[in-house]
XYZ file of C-alpha atoms in Angstrom:
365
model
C 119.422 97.462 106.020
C 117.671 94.824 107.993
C 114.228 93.759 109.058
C 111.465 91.406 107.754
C 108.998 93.580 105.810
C 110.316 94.217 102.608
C 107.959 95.576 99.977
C 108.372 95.816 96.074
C 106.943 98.344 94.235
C 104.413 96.673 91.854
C 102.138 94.830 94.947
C 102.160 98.721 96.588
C 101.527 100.878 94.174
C 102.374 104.364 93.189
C 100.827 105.788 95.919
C 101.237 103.603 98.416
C 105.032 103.089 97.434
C 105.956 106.637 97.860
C 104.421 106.990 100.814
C 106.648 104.046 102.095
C 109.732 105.084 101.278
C 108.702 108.905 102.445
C 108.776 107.284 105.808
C 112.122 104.881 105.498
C 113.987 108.189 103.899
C 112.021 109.982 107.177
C 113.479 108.274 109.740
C 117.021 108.094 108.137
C 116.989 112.258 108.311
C 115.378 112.292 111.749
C 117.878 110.074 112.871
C 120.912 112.424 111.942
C 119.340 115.669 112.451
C 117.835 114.166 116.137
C 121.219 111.854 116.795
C 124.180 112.529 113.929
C 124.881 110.919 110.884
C 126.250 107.608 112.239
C 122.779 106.957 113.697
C 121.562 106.478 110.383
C 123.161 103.042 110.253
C 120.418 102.313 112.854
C 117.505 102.900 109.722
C 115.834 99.592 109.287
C 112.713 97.812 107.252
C 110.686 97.286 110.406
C 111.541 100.811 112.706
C 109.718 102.725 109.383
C 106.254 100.667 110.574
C 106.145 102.827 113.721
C 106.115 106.149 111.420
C 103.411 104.196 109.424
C 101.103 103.902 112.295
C 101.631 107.057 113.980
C 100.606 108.530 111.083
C 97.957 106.447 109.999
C 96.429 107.263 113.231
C 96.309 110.860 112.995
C 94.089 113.800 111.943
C 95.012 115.999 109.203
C 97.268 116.033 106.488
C 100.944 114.238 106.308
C 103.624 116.343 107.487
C 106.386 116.162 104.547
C 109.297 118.199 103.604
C 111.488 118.079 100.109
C 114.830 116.467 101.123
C 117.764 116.899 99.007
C 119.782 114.404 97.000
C 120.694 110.850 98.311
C 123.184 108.217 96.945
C 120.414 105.563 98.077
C 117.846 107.150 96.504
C 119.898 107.521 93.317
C 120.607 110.864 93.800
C 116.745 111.834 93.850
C 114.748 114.369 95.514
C 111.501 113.222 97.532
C 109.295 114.181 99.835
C 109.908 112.281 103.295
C 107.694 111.969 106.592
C 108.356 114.508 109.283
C 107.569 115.301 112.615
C 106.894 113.080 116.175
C 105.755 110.194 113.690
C 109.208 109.626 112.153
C 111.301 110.567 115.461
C 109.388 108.042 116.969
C 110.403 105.634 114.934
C 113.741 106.951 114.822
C 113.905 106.441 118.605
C 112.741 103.403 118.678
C 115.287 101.948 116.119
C 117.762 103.665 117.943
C 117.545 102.226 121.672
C 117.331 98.489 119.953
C 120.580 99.360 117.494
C 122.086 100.635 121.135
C 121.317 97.385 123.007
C 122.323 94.871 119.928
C 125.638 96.339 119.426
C 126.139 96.714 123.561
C 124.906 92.380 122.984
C 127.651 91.902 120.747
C 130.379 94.099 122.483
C 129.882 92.357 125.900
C 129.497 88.548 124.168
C 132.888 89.623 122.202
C 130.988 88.369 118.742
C 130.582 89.822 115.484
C 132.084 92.739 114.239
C 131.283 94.557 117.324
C 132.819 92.190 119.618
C 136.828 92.342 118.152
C 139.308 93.156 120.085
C 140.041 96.748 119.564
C 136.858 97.281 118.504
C 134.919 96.364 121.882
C 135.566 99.483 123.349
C 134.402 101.964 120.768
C 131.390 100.132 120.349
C 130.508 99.786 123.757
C 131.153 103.490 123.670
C 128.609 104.412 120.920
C 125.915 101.807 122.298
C 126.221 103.432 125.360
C 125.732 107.057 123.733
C 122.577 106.277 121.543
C 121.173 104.965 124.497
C 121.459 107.921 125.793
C 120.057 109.811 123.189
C 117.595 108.195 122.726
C 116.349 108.247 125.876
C 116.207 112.082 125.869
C 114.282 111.965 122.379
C 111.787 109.672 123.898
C 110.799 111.537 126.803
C 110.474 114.647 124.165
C 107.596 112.379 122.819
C 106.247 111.557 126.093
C 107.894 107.717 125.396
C 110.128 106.222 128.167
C 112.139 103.872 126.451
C 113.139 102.283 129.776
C 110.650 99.599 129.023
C 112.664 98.689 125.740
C 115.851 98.520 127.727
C 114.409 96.324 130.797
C 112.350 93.931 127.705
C 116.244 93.699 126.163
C 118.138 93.595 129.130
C 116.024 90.400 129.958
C 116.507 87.933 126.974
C 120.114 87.152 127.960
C 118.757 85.605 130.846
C 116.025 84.038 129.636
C 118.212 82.408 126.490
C 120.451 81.113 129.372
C 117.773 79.355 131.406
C 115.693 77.994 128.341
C 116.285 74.194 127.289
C 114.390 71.279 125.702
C 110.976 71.305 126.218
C 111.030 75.535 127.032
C 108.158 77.106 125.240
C 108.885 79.667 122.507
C 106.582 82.112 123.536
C 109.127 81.914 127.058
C 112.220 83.390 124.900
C 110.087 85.304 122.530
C 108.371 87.183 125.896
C 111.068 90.296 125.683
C 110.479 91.250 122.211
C 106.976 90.941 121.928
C 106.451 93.303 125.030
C 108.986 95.908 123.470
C 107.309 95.727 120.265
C 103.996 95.379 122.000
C 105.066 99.295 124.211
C 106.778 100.889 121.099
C 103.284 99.915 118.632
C 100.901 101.209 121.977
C 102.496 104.856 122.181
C 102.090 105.527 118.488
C 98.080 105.731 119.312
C 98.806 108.390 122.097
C 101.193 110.362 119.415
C 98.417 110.365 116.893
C 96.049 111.306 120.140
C 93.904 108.405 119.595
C 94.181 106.444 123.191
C 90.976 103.893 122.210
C 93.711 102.422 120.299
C 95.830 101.486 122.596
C 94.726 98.119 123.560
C 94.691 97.103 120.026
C 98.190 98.162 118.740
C 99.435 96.613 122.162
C 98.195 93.490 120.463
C 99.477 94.219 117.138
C 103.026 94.332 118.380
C 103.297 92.133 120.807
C 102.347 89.339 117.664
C 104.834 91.572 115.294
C 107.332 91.155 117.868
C 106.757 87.307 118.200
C 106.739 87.140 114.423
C 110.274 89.124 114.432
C 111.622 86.372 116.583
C 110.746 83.459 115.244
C 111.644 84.287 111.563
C 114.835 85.445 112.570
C 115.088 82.234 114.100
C 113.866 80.256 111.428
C 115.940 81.977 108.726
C 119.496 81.688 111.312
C 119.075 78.119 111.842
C 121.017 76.525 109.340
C 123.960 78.858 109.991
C 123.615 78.746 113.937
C 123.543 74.715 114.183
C 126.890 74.988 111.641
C 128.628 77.638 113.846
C 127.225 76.416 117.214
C 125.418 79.951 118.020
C 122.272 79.881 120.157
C 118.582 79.640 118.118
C 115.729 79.556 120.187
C 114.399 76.574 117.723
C 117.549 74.520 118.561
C 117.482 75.242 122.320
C 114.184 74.909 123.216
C 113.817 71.208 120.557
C 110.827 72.765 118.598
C 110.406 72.054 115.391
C 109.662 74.211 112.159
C 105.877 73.213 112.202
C 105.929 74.421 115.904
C 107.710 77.707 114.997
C 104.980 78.144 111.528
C 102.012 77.408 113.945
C 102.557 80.730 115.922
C 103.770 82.645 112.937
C 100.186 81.897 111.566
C 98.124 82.240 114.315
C 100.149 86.011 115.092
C 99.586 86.845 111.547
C 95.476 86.683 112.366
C 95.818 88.169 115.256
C 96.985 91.164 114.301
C 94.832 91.233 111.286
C 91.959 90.782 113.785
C 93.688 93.581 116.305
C 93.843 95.820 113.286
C 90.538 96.004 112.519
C 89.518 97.042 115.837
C 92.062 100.093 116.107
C 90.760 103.237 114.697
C 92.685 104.837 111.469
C 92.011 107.993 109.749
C 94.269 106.397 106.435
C 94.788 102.655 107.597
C 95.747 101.371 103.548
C 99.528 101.479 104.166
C 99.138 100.174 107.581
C 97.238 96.865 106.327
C 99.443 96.317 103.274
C 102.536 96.233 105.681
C 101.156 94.428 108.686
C 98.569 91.948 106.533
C 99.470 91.605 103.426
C 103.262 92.298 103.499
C 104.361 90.323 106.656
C 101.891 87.555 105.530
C 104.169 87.075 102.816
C 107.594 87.116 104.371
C 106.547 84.555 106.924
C 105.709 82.483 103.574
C 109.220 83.010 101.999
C 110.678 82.174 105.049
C 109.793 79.005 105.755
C 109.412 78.218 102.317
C 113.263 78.155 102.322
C 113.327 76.707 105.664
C 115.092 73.223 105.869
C 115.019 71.506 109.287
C 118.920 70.916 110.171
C 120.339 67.217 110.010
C 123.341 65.481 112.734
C 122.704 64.431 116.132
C 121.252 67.974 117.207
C 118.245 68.180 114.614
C 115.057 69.120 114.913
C 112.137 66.526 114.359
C 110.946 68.565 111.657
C 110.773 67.546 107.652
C 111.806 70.055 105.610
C 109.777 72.862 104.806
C 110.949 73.507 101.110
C 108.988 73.133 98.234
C 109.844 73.052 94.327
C 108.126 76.346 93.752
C 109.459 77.727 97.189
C 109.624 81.590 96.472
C 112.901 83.651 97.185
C 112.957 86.412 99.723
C 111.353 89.747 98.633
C 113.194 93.311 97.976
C 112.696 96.806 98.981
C 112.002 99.443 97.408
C 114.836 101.617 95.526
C 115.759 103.762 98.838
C 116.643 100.292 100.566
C 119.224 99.495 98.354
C 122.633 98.949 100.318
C 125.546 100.493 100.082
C 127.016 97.913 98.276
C 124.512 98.299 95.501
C 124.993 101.461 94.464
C 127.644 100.881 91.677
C 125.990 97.736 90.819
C 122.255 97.995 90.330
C 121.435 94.368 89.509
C 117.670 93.703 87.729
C 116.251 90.221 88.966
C 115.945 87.875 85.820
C 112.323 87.651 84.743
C 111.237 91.136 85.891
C 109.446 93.408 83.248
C 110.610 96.921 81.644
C 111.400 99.482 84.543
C 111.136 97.250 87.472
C 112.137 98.364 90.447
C 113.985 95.370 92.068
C 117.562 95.707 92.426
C 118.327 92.622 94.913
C 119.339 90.386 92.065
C 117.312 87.345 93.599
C 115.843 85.293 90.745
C 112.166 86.112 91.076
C 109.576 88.105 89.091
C 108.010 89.989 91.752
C 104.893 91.170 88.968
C 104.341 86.777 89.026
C 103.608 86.001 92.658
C 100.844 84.514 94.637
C 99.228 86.617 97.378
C 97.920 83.761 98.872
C 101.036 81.702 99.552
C 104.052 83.758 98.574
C 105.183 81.142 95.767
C 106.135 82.213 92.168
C 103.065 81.363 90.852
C 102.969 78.540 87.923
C 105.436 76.735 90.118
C 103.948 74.681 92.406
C 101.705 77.126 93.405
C 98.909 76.824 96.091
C 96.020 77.423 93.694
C 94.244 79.401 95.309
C 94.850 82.591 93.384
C 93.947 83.758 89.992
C 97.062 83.553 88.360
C 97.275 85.255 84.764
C 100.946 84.970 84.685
């Protein structure tokens, strides 16, 4: 499971929390029943925010069906989103799961790029693009413009050097997000809201980038891999500027789009992100040696760890071992094992509060 917005339980809610994971769980199922089970490996934190919108846009009633046991939900029963909202996101996590493992297969890195292994991979990229490209035009969505957005960043990452802005390499992924956010307001049949979801995800995607970026580049200077931050010689204040100016902006685009439910939406895109973007950089160190950034270090003493999902994102490696973080109360639902108390945080700046803390919140903990 990958992907930047990771909720917990307690800051959703009962309501709110189910209806989260009905929409991870969704797009799992519509993913094999649409695509086979192996698709499912393409489920991630970020595709399920399509589903979210789709839905949030649209009149009537959630679709939802009872699925059957799953190992990853603990061998529970729920109720998970159905219909074009979670094929949608299906597709979409699809064609970018295609077009990262055809990345890795034709840079012969990672898993996907051993030898022996090239070939099948290239194979199944190759056939989930595929597939999802029929899906999409099933939902009126030509994921062509997902493809071209990827197919670019190779390209750009090879002409970008010191002094290249970060908005240059981020371009690709912002306009994918930015088409894939911008169809979920025709699925819902709610076109006025194009514009503004266009907005929305074109900041997401930016967002997407950079903390990927952010939270690589200790490992990437160490192995030598390309990070935008290193290539381009900006610095983690740079990078945390344009995280927090996208994180207003699509607050600001939000609130002009049109939603018949918009709660889930807003704790995701709002509250949710605000906080991971926190957590990031809060653990962010600018790299030392002769290639580092001019940046101090952006860790604090009551820097907070990353978050968790809810019990459906549990991986596969956790399902012998649930793990309780230290600190958390009766019943919690984290099983990450990070050392946090996720019932003790700040909403304002995403540190354990008592701990350094920003202040600004009304902590009772």
């Amino acid at each position: 499971m990958f992907g930047i917005i990771r909720p917990c339980r307690h800051r959703l809610g009962g309501e709110l929390g189910a209806a989260w994971q009905a929409h991870l769980c969704g797009m799992c199922l519509s993913l094999r029943d649409d695509h086979g089970q192996a698709a499912r490996l393409a489920t991630n934190y970020d595709g399920l925010v399509i589903s979210v919108l789709a839905e949030a846009q649209a009149d009537g009633a959630p679709e939802r069906r009872t699925a059957g046991r799953c190992a990853l939900r603990r061998m529970r029963k729920l109720d998970v989103a159905i219909g074009d909202c979670a094929r949608l996101a299906a597709t979409v996590s699809l064609v970018l799961a295609a077009a990262k493992i055809r990345d890795h297969a034709d840079d012969g890195d990672g898993a996907f790029g051993r030898p022996g292994v090239r070939g099948a991979a290239t194979a199944l990229a190759a056939r989930w693009a595929a597939a999802s490209t029929r899906t999409g035009r099933e939902l009126g969505f030509e994921v062509g413009v997902l493809t071209e957005a990827i197919g670019r960043q190779t390209a750009i990452e090879a002409a970008a050097g010191l002094g290249t802005s970060l908005l240059t390499v981020t371009e690709p992924t912002e306009t994918a997000t930015a088409a894939a956010f911008a169809h979920t307001a025709l699925l819902a049949g709610k076109p006025a809201n194009q514009a503004a979801l266009s907005e929305a995800g074109l900041l997401f995607g930016r967002i997407a980038h950079l903390v990927d970026a952010v939270e690589d580049l200790t490992a990437d200077q160490a192995s030598g891999a390309w990070n935008p931050l290193l290539a381009c010689g900006a610095d983690l204040t740079e990078a945390r500027r344009l995280c927090d100016d996208a994180l207003l902006g699509i607050k600001l685009a939000l609130n002009e789009a049109e939603f018949t439910d918009g709660r889930l939406v807003h704790a995701l895109l709002v509250h949710e992100l605000t906080r991971s973007v926190h957590r990031v950089f809060a653990r962010a160190t600018a790299p030392a040696g002769p290639n580092a950034l001019g940046a101090r270090s952006l860790t604090g003493a009551g820097s907070a760890p990353l978050g968790c999902g809810l019990p459906a994102a549990a991986g596969l490696s956790c399902l012998l071992t649930i793990r309780r973080r230290p600190g958390c109360g009766e019943n919690c639902c984290c099983d990450c094992g990070e050392d946090c108390c996720c019932e003790c945080s700040c909403d304002c700046c995403g540190d354990a509060c008592c701990e350094a803390c920003c202040g600004s919140c009304d902590c009772s903990c």
